[in-house]
């Protein structure tokens, strides 16, 4: 349990995306559906590396339970993963 009295999630899922809106939608739908059936408390973090295909807007509109980080440039997979890990609970 964290200092603020809130239990941290059992699982943090990190997804890094770049111009893959269709695949990202399917991925998030599957993750949310599958983990929603479990007894695990979970969080999902998506880091969008400056996609130009509407990926970030799709996440915002279709998956409000997902935490979205939007980079202004493509920072690469490792840097984006580290961004999300730093914010995960």
Short mmCIF file of C-alpha atoms in Angstrom, two decimals:
data_model
loop_
_atom_site.label_atom_id
_atom_site.label_comp_id
_atom_site.label_asym_id
_atom_site.label_seq_id
_atom_site.Cartn_x
_atom_site.Cartn_y
_atom_site.Cartn_z
CA UNK A 1 0.00 0.00 0.00
CA UNK A 2 1.25 3.48 -0.80
CA UNK A 3 1.54 6.35 1.68
CA UNK A 4 -1.75 7.87 0.50
CA UNK A 5 -3.67 4.75 1.60
CA UNK A 6 -4.36 3.58 -1.95
CA UNK A 7 -3.40 0.05 -2.88
CA UNK A 8 -1.04 -0.10 -5.84
CA UNK A 9 -2.12 -2.26 -8.76
CA UNK A 10 -1.05 -5.87 -8.95
CA UNK A 11 0.05 -5.37 -12.53
CA UNK A 12 1.17 -2.47 -14.71
CA UNK A 13 0.91 -2.90 -18.47
CA UNK A 14 3.07 -0.62 -20.62
CA UNK A 15 2.44 -0.23 -24.35
CA UNK A 16 4.64 1.92 -26.60
CA UNK A 17 3.10 2.93 -29.90
CA UNK A 18 4.04 4.73 -33.08
CA UNK A 19 1.56 4.99 -35.96
CA UNK A 20 -0.25 1.73 -35.21
CA UNK A 21 -3.76 2.94 -34.28
CA UNK A 22 -5.54 -0.20 -35.49
CA UNK A 23 -3.18 -2.59 -33.76
CA UNK A 24 -3.16 -0.45 -30.63
CA UNK A 25 -6.98 -0.49 -30.47
CA UNK A 26 -7.01 -4.29 -30.71
CA UNK A 27 -4.23 -4.61 -28.15
CA UNK A 28 -5.91 -2.35 -25.60
CA UNK A 29 -9.32 -3.96 -26.09
CA UNK A 30 -7.77 -7.37 -25.47
CA UNK A 31 -5.80 -6.27 -22.41
CA UNK A 32 -8.75 -4.47 -20.81
CA UNK A 33 -11.15 -7.34 -21.59
CA UNK A 34 -8.81 -10.06 -20.35
CA UNK A 35 -7.63 -8.35 -17.21
CA UNK A 36 -11.14 -7.11 -16.46
CA UNK A 37 -12.17 -10.75 -16.02
CA UNK A 38 -9.41 -11.38 -13.50
CA UNK A 39 -9.23 -10.47 -9.85
CA UNK A 40 -6.07 -8.43 -10.46
CA UNK A 41 -5.98 -4.71 -9.91
CA UNK A 42 -4.20 -3.29 -12.94
CA UNK A 43 -3.19 -0.12 -14.72
CA UNK A 44 -2.46 0.37 -18.41
CA UNK A 45 -0.07 3.05 -19.60
CA UNK A 46 0.35 3.92 -23.27
CA UNK A 47 3.23 6.04 -24.50
CA UNK A 48 2.59 7.41 -27.96
CA UNK A 49 5.78 8.42 -29.76
CA UNK A 50 4.36 11.31 -31.84
CA UNK A 51 2.07 9.22 -34.04
CA UNK A 52 0.44 11.00 -36.97
CA UNK A 53 -2.33 8.41 -37.45
CA UNK A 54 -4.70 9.41 -34.64
CA UNK A 55 -3.43 6.82 -32.19
CA UNK A 56 -3.45 9.19 -29.20
CA UNK A 57 -6.92 10.48 -30.01
CA UNK A 58 -8.21 6.92 -30.34
CA UNK A 59 -6.84 6.04 -26.89
CA UNK A 60 -8.36 9.15 -25.33
CA UNK A 61 -11.77 8.53 -26.90
CA UNK A 62 -11.98 4.76 -26.63
CA UNK A 63 -10.07 3.87 -23.51
CA UNK A 64 -10.57 6.48 -20.77
CA UNK A 65 -9.25 4.05 -18.13
CA UNK A 66 -5.85 4.02 -19.85
CA UNK A 67 -3.15 6.53 -18.88
CA UNK A 68 -1.80 8.17 -22.03
CA UNK A 69 1.56 9.88 -22.37
CA UNK A 70 2.07 11.76 -25.63
CA UNK A 71 5.58 12.51 -26.81
CA UNK A 72 6.18 15.37 -29.24
CA UNK A 73 8.89 13.35 -30.97
CA UNK A 74 9.61 9.67 -31.43
CA UNK A 75 11.85 9.03 -28.44
CA UNK A 76 12.29 5.35 -29.23
CA UNK A 77 11.10 2.23 -27.49
CA UNK A 78 13.48 2.18 -24.51
CA UNK A 79 13.04 5.84 -23.58
CA UNK A 80 9.25 5.61 -23.91
CA UNK A 81 9.15 2.45 -21.80
CA UNK A 82 11.21 4.15 -19.11
CA UNK A 83 8.81 7.12 -19.16
CA UNK A 84 5.88 4.84 -18.39
CA UNK A 85 7.74 2.82 -15.79
CA UNK A 86 8.60 6.01 -13.92
CA UNK A 87 4.88 6.82 -13.68
CA UNK A 88 3.61 3.33 -12.95
CA UNK A 89 2.39 2.56 -9.50
#
